[in-house]
mmCIF file of C-alpha atoms in Angstrom:
data_model
loop_
_atom_site.group_PDB
_atom_site.id
_atom_site.type_symbol
_atom_site.label_atom_id
_atom_site.label_comp_id
_atom_site.label_asym_id
_atom_site.label_seq_id
_atom_site.Cartn_x
_atom_site.Cartn_y
_atom_site.Cartn_z
ATOM 1 C CA MET A 235 109.598 109.091 121.748
ATOM 2 C CA LEU A 236 107.457 110.705 119.068
ATOM 3 C CA VAL A 237 104.108 109.015 118.336
ATOM 4 C CA LEU A 238 102.325 109.580 115.024
ATOM 5 C CA GLY A 239 98.929 108.219 113.993
ATOM 6 C CA ARG A 240 97.759 107.257 110.534
ATOM 7 C CA SER A 241 96.136 110.549 109.567
ATOM 8 C CA GLN A 242 99.251 112.415 110.668
ATOM 9 C CA VAL A 243 101.529 110.138 108.634
ATOM 10 C CA GLU A 244 99.322 110.587 105.562
ATOM 11 C CA ALA A 245 99.446 114.371 105.922
ATOM 12 C CA LEU A 246 103.213 114.459 106.430
ATOM 13 C CA LEU A 247 104.289 112.170 103.576
ATOM 14 C CA ASP A 248 104.850 114.148 100.364
ATOM 15 C CA PRO A 249 104.289 111.778 97.391
ATOM 16 C CA ASP A 250 106.692 113.467 94.964
ATOM 17 C CA ALA A 251 109.469 113.630 97.554
ATOM 18 C CA LEU A 252 108.837 109.968 98.347
ATOM 19 C CA ILE A 253 109.223 108.836 94.718
ATOM 20 C CA ASP A 254 112.511 110.747 94.423
ATOM 21 C CA ALA A 255 113.781 109.437 97.770
ATOM 22 C CA LEU A 256 112.908 105.856 96.819
ATOM 23 C CA ALA A 257 115.196 106.115 93.791
ATOM 24 C CA LEU A 258 118.134 106.823 96.113
ATOM 25 C CA ALA A 259 117.047 104.102 98.552
ATOM 26 C CA MET A 260 116.825 101.482 95.803
ATOM 27 C CA ALA A 261 120.273 102.494 94.563
ATOM 28 C CA ASP A 262 121.639 102.118 98.104
ATOM 29 C CA LEU A 263 120.043 98.677 98.341
ATOM 30 C CA SER A 264 121.517 97.448 95.051
ATOM 31 C CA THR A 265 125.006 98.784 95.806
ATOM 32 C CA GLY A 266 125.090 97.224 99.280
ATOM 33 C CA ARG A 267 125.003 100.495 101.225
ATOM 34 C CA ALA A 268 121.736 99.554 102.969
ATOM 35 C CA SER A 269 121.389 96.791 105.550
ATOM 36 C CA VAL A 270 118.146 94.923 104.852
ATOM 37 C CA PRO A 271 118.113 91.372 106.267
ATOM 38 C CA ASP A 272 115.656 88.750 105.140
ATOM 39 C CA ARG A 273 112.084 89.210 106.303
ATOM 40 C CA VAL A 274 110.877 86.704 108.889
ATOM 41 C CA ALA A 275 107.227 85.821 109.428
ATOM 42 C CA ALA A 276 104.924 83.972 111.797
ATOM 43 C CA LEU A 277 102.264 82.175 109.780
ATOM 44 C CA VAL A 278 98.544 82.107 110.570
ATOM 45 C CA PRO A 279 97.455 79.263 108.252
ATOM 46 C CA GLU A 280 93.764 79.261 109.140
ATOM 47 C CA ARG A 281 93.506 82.839 107.807
ATOM 48 C CA ASP A 282 96.135 82.514 105.040
ATOM 49 C CA GLY A 283 97.882 85.344 106.857
ATOM 50 C CA PHE A 284 101.181 86.176 108.493
ATOM 51 C CA LEU A 285 102.928 88.672 110.750
ATOM 52 C CA ALA A 286 106.333 89.734 109.436
ATOM 53 C CA ALA A 287 109.261 91.648 110.900
ATOM 54 C CA MET A 288 111.198 93.886 108.496
ATOM 55 C CA PRO A 289 114.235 95.671 109.996
ATOM 56 C CA GLY A 290 116.383 98.013 107.955
ATOM 57 C CA PHE A 291 119.229 100.524 108.156
ATOM 58 C CA LEU A 292 119.591 103.168 105.460
ATOM 59 C CA PRO A 293 122.687 105.275 106.278
ATOM 60 C CA SER A 294 122.063 107.853 103.545
ATOM 61 C CA ALA A 295 118.705 108.721 105.132
ATOM 62 C CA GLY A 296 119.904 108.322 108.732
ATOM 63 C CA ALA A 297 117.147 105.752 109.189
ATOM 64 C CA LEU A 298 117.258 102.731 111.500
ATOM 65 C CA MET A 299 113.862 101.105 111.920
ATOM 66 C CA THR A 300 111.802 97.976 111.963
ATOM 67 C CA LYS A 301 108.318 97.378 110.658
ATOM 68 C CA LEU A 302 105.885 94.818 112.000
ATOM 69 C CA VAL A 303 103.357 94.129 109.268
ATOM 70 C CA SER A 304 100.449 91.705 109.076
ATOM 71 C CA LEU A 305 98.994 90.477 105.798
ATOM 72 C CA PHE A 306 95.518 88.990 106.059
ATOM 73 C CA PRO A 307 94.181 88.649 102.486
ATOM 74 C CA HIS A 308 90.604 87.879 103.591
ATOM 75 C CA ASN A 309 90.149 91.369 105.046
ATOM 76 C CA ASP A 310 87.947 93.519 102.833
ATOM 77 C CA GLY A 311 90.819 95.823 101.867
ATOM 78 C CA VAL A 312 89.115 99.140 102.587
ATOM 79 C CA ARG A 313 87.312 99.107 105.938
ATOM 80 C CA LEU A 314 89.971 96.709 107.238
ATOM 81 C CA PRO A 315 93.160 96.780 105.150
ATOM 82 C CA THR A 316 94.797 93.541 104.093
ATOM 83 C CA HIS A 317 98.142 95.023 105.215
ATOM 84 C CA GLN A 318 98.395 96.603 108.686
ATOM 85 C CA ALA A 319 101.621 97.759 110.266
ATOM 86 C CA LEU A 320 103.522 99.569 112.984
ATOM 87 C CA ILE A 321 106.991 101.096 112.620
ATOM 88 C CA VAL A 322 109.512 101.804 115.364
ATOM 89 C CA ALA A 323 112.403 104.138 114.556
ATOM 90 C CA PHE A 324 115.710 104.133 116.430
ATOM 91 C CA ALA A 325 118.591 106.604 116.650
ATOM 92 C CA PRO A 326 121.311 105.188 114.377
ATOM 93 C CA ASP A 327 124.113 106.483 116.630
ATOM 94 C CA THR A 328 122.824 105.097 119.964
ATOM 95 C CA GLY A 329 120.068 102.582 119.149
ATOM 96 C CA GLU A 330 117.596 104.507 121.309
ATOM 97 C CA PRO A 331 113.933 104.173 120.249
ATOM 98 C CA THR A 332 112.885 107.592 118.932
ATOM 99 C CA ALA A 333 109.481 107.187 117.296
ATOM 100 C CA LEU A 334 106.458 104.928 117.014
ATOM 101 C CA LEU A 335 104.269 105.500 114.003
ATOM 102 C CA ASP A 336 101.518 103.966 111.940
ATOM 103 C CA GLY A 337 103.006 101.771 109.241
ATOM 104 C CA THR A 338 99.810 101.002 107.352
ATOM 105 C CA ALA A 339 99.816 104.375 105.600
ATOM 106 C CA ILE A 340 103.545 104.121 104.905
ATOM 107 C CA THR A 341 103.161 100.630 103.433
ATOM 108 C CA ALA A 342 100.408 101.825 101.097
ATOM 109 C CA ALA A 343 102.246 104.971 100.050
ATOM 110 C CA ARG A 344 105.718 103.526 99.559
ATOM 111 C CA THR A 345 104.414 100.539 97.576
ATOM 112 C CA GLY A 346 102.510 102.734 95.143
ATOM 113 C CA ALA A 347 105.372 105.223 94.976
ATOM 114 C CA CYS A 348 107.921 102.525 94.150
ATOM 115 C CA SER A 349 105.643 101.237 91.388
ATOM 116 C CA ALA A 350 105.523 104.829 90.131
ATOM 117 C CA LEU A 351 109.326 104.870 90.221
ATOM 118 C CA SER A 352 109.339 101.698 88.129
ATOM 119 C CA ALA A 353 107.007 103.410 85.653
ATOM 120 C CA ARG A 354 109.294 106.429 85.523
ATOM 121 C CA LEU A 355 112.210 104.113 84.761
ATOM 122 C CA LEU A 356 110.497 101.636 82.419
ATOM 123 C CA ALA A 357 107.166 102.856 81.014
ATOM 124 C CA ARG A 358 107.048 104.679 77.697
ATOM 125 C CA GLU A 359 107.142 108.440 78.181
ATOM 126 C CA ASP A 360 103.941 108.829 76.160
ATOM 127 C CA ALA A 361 101.952 106.356 78.311
ATOM 128 C CA THR A 362 98.432 107.735 78.746
ATOM 129 C CA VAL A 363 96.189 104.736 79.577
ATOM 130 C CA LEU A 364 96.416 103.101 83.009
ATOM 131 C CA ALA A 365 94.692 99.840 83.970
ATOM 132 C CA VAL A 366 94.159 99.425 87.712
ATOM 133 C CA LEU A 367 93.466 95.820 88.664
ATOM 134 C CA GLY A 368 91.995 95.590 92.153
ATOM 135 C CA THR A 369 89.854 97.895 94.272
ATOM 136 C CA GLY A 370 91.610 98.074 97.647
ATOM 137 C CA VAL A 371 94.107 100.370 99.347
ATOM 138 C CA GLN A 372 96.898 99.606 96.896
ATOM 139 C CA ALA A 373 94.666 100.238 93.887
ATOM 140 C CA ARG A 374 94.094 103.763 95.182
ATOM 141 C CA SER A 375 97.766 104.286 96.020
ATOM 142 C CA HIS A 376 98.912 103.124 92.589
ATOM 143 C CA ALA A 377 96.456 105.254 90.628
ATOM 144 C CA ARG A 378 97.486 108.365 92.537
ATOM 145 C CA ALA A 379 101.222 107.712 92.337
ATOM 146 C CA ILE A 380 101.514 106.600 88.705
ATOM 147 C CA CYS A 381 99.605 109.668 87.528
ATOM 148 C CA ARG A 382 102.451 111.748 88.984
ATOM 149 C CA VAL A 383 105.105 110.281 86.664
ATOM 150 C CA ARG A 384 103.284 109.775 83.354
ATOM 151 C CA PRO A 385 100.663 111.851 81.477
ATOM 152 C CA ILE A 386 97.751 109.529 82.232
ATOM 153 C CA ARG A 387 94.542 110.585 80.500
ATOM 154 C CA GLN A 388 92.417 107.484 81.040
ATOM 155 C CA ILE A 389 92.174 105.110 84.004
ATOM 156 C CA ARG A 390 90.275 101.823 83.788
ATOM 157 C CA VAL A 391 89.391 100.100 87.050
ATOM 158 C CA ALA A 392 88.588 96.384 87.233
ATOM 159 C CA GLY A 393 87.993 94.069 90.174
ATOM 160 C CA ARG A 394 86.110 90.990 91.310
ATOM 161 C CA ASP A 395 83.226 93.116 92.616
ATOM 162 C CA PRO A 396 81.731 95.460 89.980
ATOM 163 C CA ALA A 397 80.197 97.668 92.681
ATOM 164 C CA LYS A 398 83.582 98.237 94.315
ATOM 165 C CA ALA A 399 85.163 98.964 90.940
ATOM 166 C CA ALA A 400 82.464 101.539 90.203
ATOM 167 C CA ALA A 401 82.873 103.125 93.629
ATOM 168 C CA LEU A 402 86.644 103.382 93.228
ATOM 169 C CA ALA A 403 86.314 104.883 89.748
ATOM 170 C CA ALA A 404 83.902 107.486 91.100
ATOM 171 C CA GLU A 405 86.261 108.276 93.978
ATOM 172 C CA LEU A 406 89.344 108.658 91.772
ATOM 173 C CA SER A 407 87.470 110.773 89.233
ATOM 174 C CA THR A 408 87.017 113.483 91.867
ATOM 175 C CA GLU A 409 90.751 113.869 92.472
ATOM 176 C CA LEU A 410 92.579 112.847 89.284
ATOM 177 C CA GLU A 411 92.569 114.464 85.862
ATOM 178 C CA GLY A 412 91.291 112.621 82.827
ATOM 179 C CA GLU A 413 88.628 109.964 82.414
ATOM 180 C CA VAL A 414 88.234 107.334 85.118
ATOM 181 C CA ARG A 415 85.810 104.491 84.532
ATOM 182 C CA ALA A 416 85.034 101.019 85.788
ATOM 183 C CA VAL A 417 85.144 98.207 83.229
ATOM 184 C CA SER A 418 83.687 94.724 83.161
ATOM 185 C CA GLY A 419 86.857 92.717 83.701
ATOM 186 C CA TYR A 420 90.628 92.507 83.681
ATOM 187 C CA ALA A 421 90.869 91.744 79.958
ATOM 188 C CA GLU A 422 88.915 94.883 79.068
ATOM 189 C CA ALA A 423 91.020 96.993 81.418
ATOM 190 C CA LEU A 424 94.261 95.733 79.873
ATOM 191 C CA ASP A 425 93.214 96.020 76.234
ATOM 192 C CA GLY A 426 95.267 98.931 74.891
ATOM 193 C CA ALA A 427 96.643 99.938 78.319
ATOM 194 C CA ASP A 428 100.121 101.498 78.416
ATOM 195 C CA ILE A 429 100.614 100.770 82.129
ATOM 196 C CA ALA A 430 98.948 98.062 84.212
ATOM 197 C CA ALA A 431 98.931 98.119 88.010
ATOM 198 C CA ALA A 432 98.038 94.714 89.477
ATOM 199 C CA THR A 433 97.106 95.077 93.155
ATOM 200 C CA THR A 434 95.064 91.932 93.860
ATOM 201 C CA HIS A 435 95.122 88.853 96.047
ATOM 202 C CA SER A 436 94.019 86.690 93.153
ATOM 203 C CA VAL A 437 94.769 82.979 92.927
ATOM 204 C CA GLU A 438 94.522 82.961 89.126
ATOM 205 C CA PRO A 439 96.523 85.415 86.999
ATOM 206 C CA VAL A 440 94.824 88.745 86.362
ATOM 207 C CA VAL A 441 97.552 89.666 83.857
ATOM 208 C CA ARG A 442 97.650 87.364 80.831
ATOM 209 C CA ARG A 443 99.831 87.757 77.767
ATOM 210 C CA SER A 444 96.918 87.470 75.361
ATOM 211 C CA TRP A 445 95.288 90.524 76.991
ATOM 212 C CA LEU A 446 98.341 92.790 76.713
ATOM 213 C CA THR A 447 99.280 95.430 74.170
ATOM 214 C CA PRO A 448 102.919 95.621 72.983
ATOM 215 C CA GLY A 449 104.931 98.151 74.984
ATOM 216 C CA VAL A 450 102.907 97.892 78.186
ATOM 217 C CA HIS A 451 104.632 98.325 81.546
ATOM 218 C CA ILE A 452 103.217 96.096 84.291
ATOM 219 C CA THR A 453 103.560 96.603 88.016
ATOM 220 C CA SER A 454 102.562 93.661 90.198
ATOM 221 C CA VAL A 455 102.397 93.995 93.977
ATOM 222 C CA GLY A 456 99.769 91.390 94.844
ATOM 223 C CA TYR A 457 100.422 88.386 97.055
ATOM 224 C CA ASN A 458 98.551 85.158 97.572
ATOM 225 C CA PRO A 459 100.410 82.066 98.819
ATOM 226 C CA ALA A 460 98.022 79.898 96.809
ATOM 227 C CA GLY A 461 98.309 81.756 93.524
ATOM 228 C CA ARG A 462 99.783 84.516 91.414
ATOM 229 C CA GLU A 463 98.912 87.685 89.485
ATOM 230 C CA VAL A 464 100.936 87.269 86.257
ATOM 231 C CA ASP A 465 100.883 84.301 83.889
ATOM 232 C CA ASP A 466 103.883 82.335 82.626
ATOM 233 C CA ALA A 467 103.750 83.744 79.097
ATOM 234 C CA THR A 468 103.949 87.334 80.320
ATOM 235 C CA VAL A 469 106.809 86.610 82.702
ATOM 236 C CA ALA A 470 108.727 84.711 80.015
ATOM 237 C CA GLU A 471 108.425 87.484 77.435
ATOM 238 C CA ALA A 472 108.833 90.528 79.683
ATOM 239 C CA LEU A 473 111.905 92.409 80.782
ATOM 240 C CA VAL A 474 111.614 91.583 84.494
ATOM 241 C CA CYS A 475 112.776 94.011 87.175
ATOM 242 C CA VAL A 476 112.505 93.769 90.971
ATOM 243 C CA GLU A 477 113.459 95.635 94.147
ATOM 244 C CA SER A 478 115.831 92.877 95.252
ATOM 245 C CA ARG A 479 116.665 89.570 93.596
ATOM 246 C CA ARG A 480 117.295 88.015 96.976
ATOM 247 C CA ALA A 481 113.936 89.145 98.350
ATOM 248 C CA VAL A 482 111.754 88.210 95.388
ATOM 249 C CA LEU A 483 113.350 84.778 94.951
ATOM 250 C CA ALA A 484 113.225 83.862 98.652
ATOM 251 C CA PRO A 485 110.862 81.028 99.667
ATOM 252 C CA LEU A 486 107.294 81.956 100.577
ATOM 253 C CA PRO A 487 106.016 83.938 102.360
ATOM 254 C CA ALA A 488 108.877 86.330 101.631
ATOM 255 C CA GLY A 489 109.216 85.748 97.885
ATOM 256 C CA SER A 490 106.805 85.793 94.964
ATOM 257 C CA ASN A 491 104.958 82.961 93.243
ATOM 258 C CA ASP A 492 104.908 85.106 90.101
ATOM 259 C CA LEU A 493 108.584 84.232 89.660
ATOM 260 C CA LEU A 494 109.043 81.189 91.882
ATOM 261 C CA LEU A 495 106.436 79.098 90.022
ATOM 262 C CA PRO A 496 107.782 79.658 86.485
ATOM 263 C CA ILE A 497 111.289 78.952 87.787
ATOM 264 C CA ARG A 498 110.075 75.740 89.427
ATOM 265 C CA ASP A 499 108.323 74.681 86.227
ATOM 266 C CA GLY A 500 111.321 75.415 84.020
ATOM 267 C CA VAL A 501 109.655 78.283 82.147
ATOM 268 C CA ILE A 502 112.461 80.666 83.166
ATOM 269 C CA THR A 503 115.583 80.562 85.315
ATOM 270 C CA ALA A 504 116.548 82.953 88.101
ATOM 271 C CA ASP A 505 118.792 84.724 85.585
ATOM 272 C CA HIS A 506 115.653 85.897 83.781
ATOM 273 C CA VAL A 507 115.403 88.671 86.395
ATOM 274 C CA HIS A 508 116.997 91.443 84.357
ATOM 275 C CA ALA A 509 117.626 94.141 86.959
ATOM 276 C CA GLU A 510 116.894 95.622 90.341
ATOM 277 C CA LEU A 511 115.381 99.103 90.337
ATOM 278 C CA GLY A 512 118.548 100.395 91.961
ATOM 279 C CA GLU A 513 120.581 99.120 89.023
ATOM 280 C CA LEU A 514 118.316 101.034 86.652
ATOM 281 C CA VAL A 515 118.716 104.171 88.792
ATOM 282 C CA THR A 516 122.515 103.971 88.777
ATOM 283 C CA GLY A 517 122.675 102.970 85.123
ATOM 284 C CA SER A 518 124.551 99.743 85.780
ATOM 285 C CA ARG A 519 121.768 97.874 83.956
ATOM 286 C CA PRO A 520 119.736 99.171 80.999
ATOM 287 C CA GLY A 521 115.989 99.600 81.042
ATOM 288 C CA ARG A 522 113.548 99.525 78.147
ATOM 289 C CA THR A 523 115.279 99.067 74.792
ATOM 290 C CA ALA A 524 112.308 99.204 72.383
ATOM 291 C CA PRO A 525 108.888 100.897 72.293
ATOM 292 C CA ASP A 526 107.049 97.582 71.922
ATOM 293 C CA GLN A 527 108.965 95.791 74.697
ATOM 294 C CA ILE A 528 106.852 94.484 77.595
ATOM 295 C CA THR A 529 108.327 95.376 80.975
ATOM 296 C CA LEU A 530 107.364 93.926 84.351
ATOM 297 C CA TYR A 531 108.172 95.211 87.824
ATOM 298 C CA LYS A 532 107.457 92.536 90.442
ATOM 299 C CA SER A 533 107.384 93.878 93.988
ATOM 300 C CA VAL A 534 107.452 92.025 97.297
ATOM 301 C CA GLY A 535 108.338 95.050 99.446
ATOM 302 C CA VAL A 536 111.641 95.679 101.219
ATOM 303 C CA ALA A 537 112.501 97.528 104.419
ATOM 304 C CA ALA A 538 114.636 100.100 102.604
ATOM 305 C CA GLN A 539 111.382 101.535 101.240
ATOM 306 C CA ASP A 540 109.877 101.791 104.711
ATOM 307 C CA ALA A 541 113.073 103.287 106.112
ATOM 308 C CA VAL A 542 113.264 106.149 103.640
ATOM 309 C CA ALA A 543 109.535 106.875 103.968
ATOM 310 C CA THR A 544 109.881 106.890 107.767
ATOM 311 C CA ALA A 545 112.788 109.322 107.554
ATOM 312 C CA LEU A 546 110.726 111.713 105.405
ATOM 313 C CA VAL A 547 107.753 111.552 107.774
ATOM 314 C CA LEU A 548 109.825 112.120 110.909
ATOM 315 C CA ALA A 549 111.774 115.030 109.398
ATOM 316 C CA SER A 550 108.515 116.731 108.393
ATOM 317 C CA ALA A 551 106.883 116.006 111.756
ATOM 318 C CA ARG A 552 109.733 117.594 113.683
ATOM 319 C CA GLU A 553 109.897 120.578 111.356
ATOM 320 C CA ARG A 554 106.159 121.187 111.791
ATOM 321 C CA SER A 555 105.951 120.120 115.479
ATOM 322 C CA ILE A 556 103.385 117.427 114.776
ATOM 323 C CA GLY A 557 102.931 114.332 116.949
ATOM 324 C CA GLU A 558 102.805 113.450 120.617
ATOM 325 C CA GLU A 559 105.958 113.086 122.687
ATOM 326 C CA THR A 560 105.949 110.277 125.237
ATOM 327 C CA THR A 561 108.456 108.263 127.222
ATOM 328 C CA LEU A 562 108.816 104.564 127.941
ATOM 329 C CA ARG A 563 110.867 105.117 131.074
#
């Protein structure tokens, strides 16, 4: 069994290859070629957290794996991530365990990369202004990934803690092209933004229709069982796309309040979900139809993303002879 730590996974995972591979994985998911059962979770109510199991089989990538991931939203997000995970890979022909690797880095990278894929599919090609809402691991991942698919020239960072927003802006400015600056709040970040990346654990919406510019593409990956990131008016007006209808509309903690609450309240119906990313990739559903159309990608995370990222990491590790071999026998 090959064992890979977090720093090794981060070094092995090529971000451009991951975005391209995720397009194929999402297509496999939407066409039924991937086996991704419903996520199951053990709840930890006193910490608003849970531990979830996410198995998946992606034949096109030769990937059979399961991820164990905890989500504890009261962690600080940087020193101690809100999402922490382990992944075990198995041989798809025999079921033998073949690798144990850090899943925290994969979760961060694949989530940001799939949001970047959504931007490649839905954002205007001339999008240059990115609003990053949040200051944790996913804020970093999204800024880095989205800049790879659109010509971003300005990044605005907003969060609950101005000091953290300033620190993140300073960090990103050393590695990304263009202007990166912290702003006073979510409304200022969104004013005139072409792409908005919501990566918070907010109870109250950080994306509100009155703050948005026509034509913006929104990615929302945040989760809080007591709240939501996107308001009713935005959801109702936007062209809504997801990884998986079944996953996003499942009861909590698997699904998303951003869609479940407006459905419950009669603001929209389940049919308001326009497309899965895989349907946009294959062309079976159209994407953006007008420059001023608001588009929304709501993500809850699916095992197909982890499976394809795991396959890329393991292929690179074996090619470069990285990792420690051990045995459980």
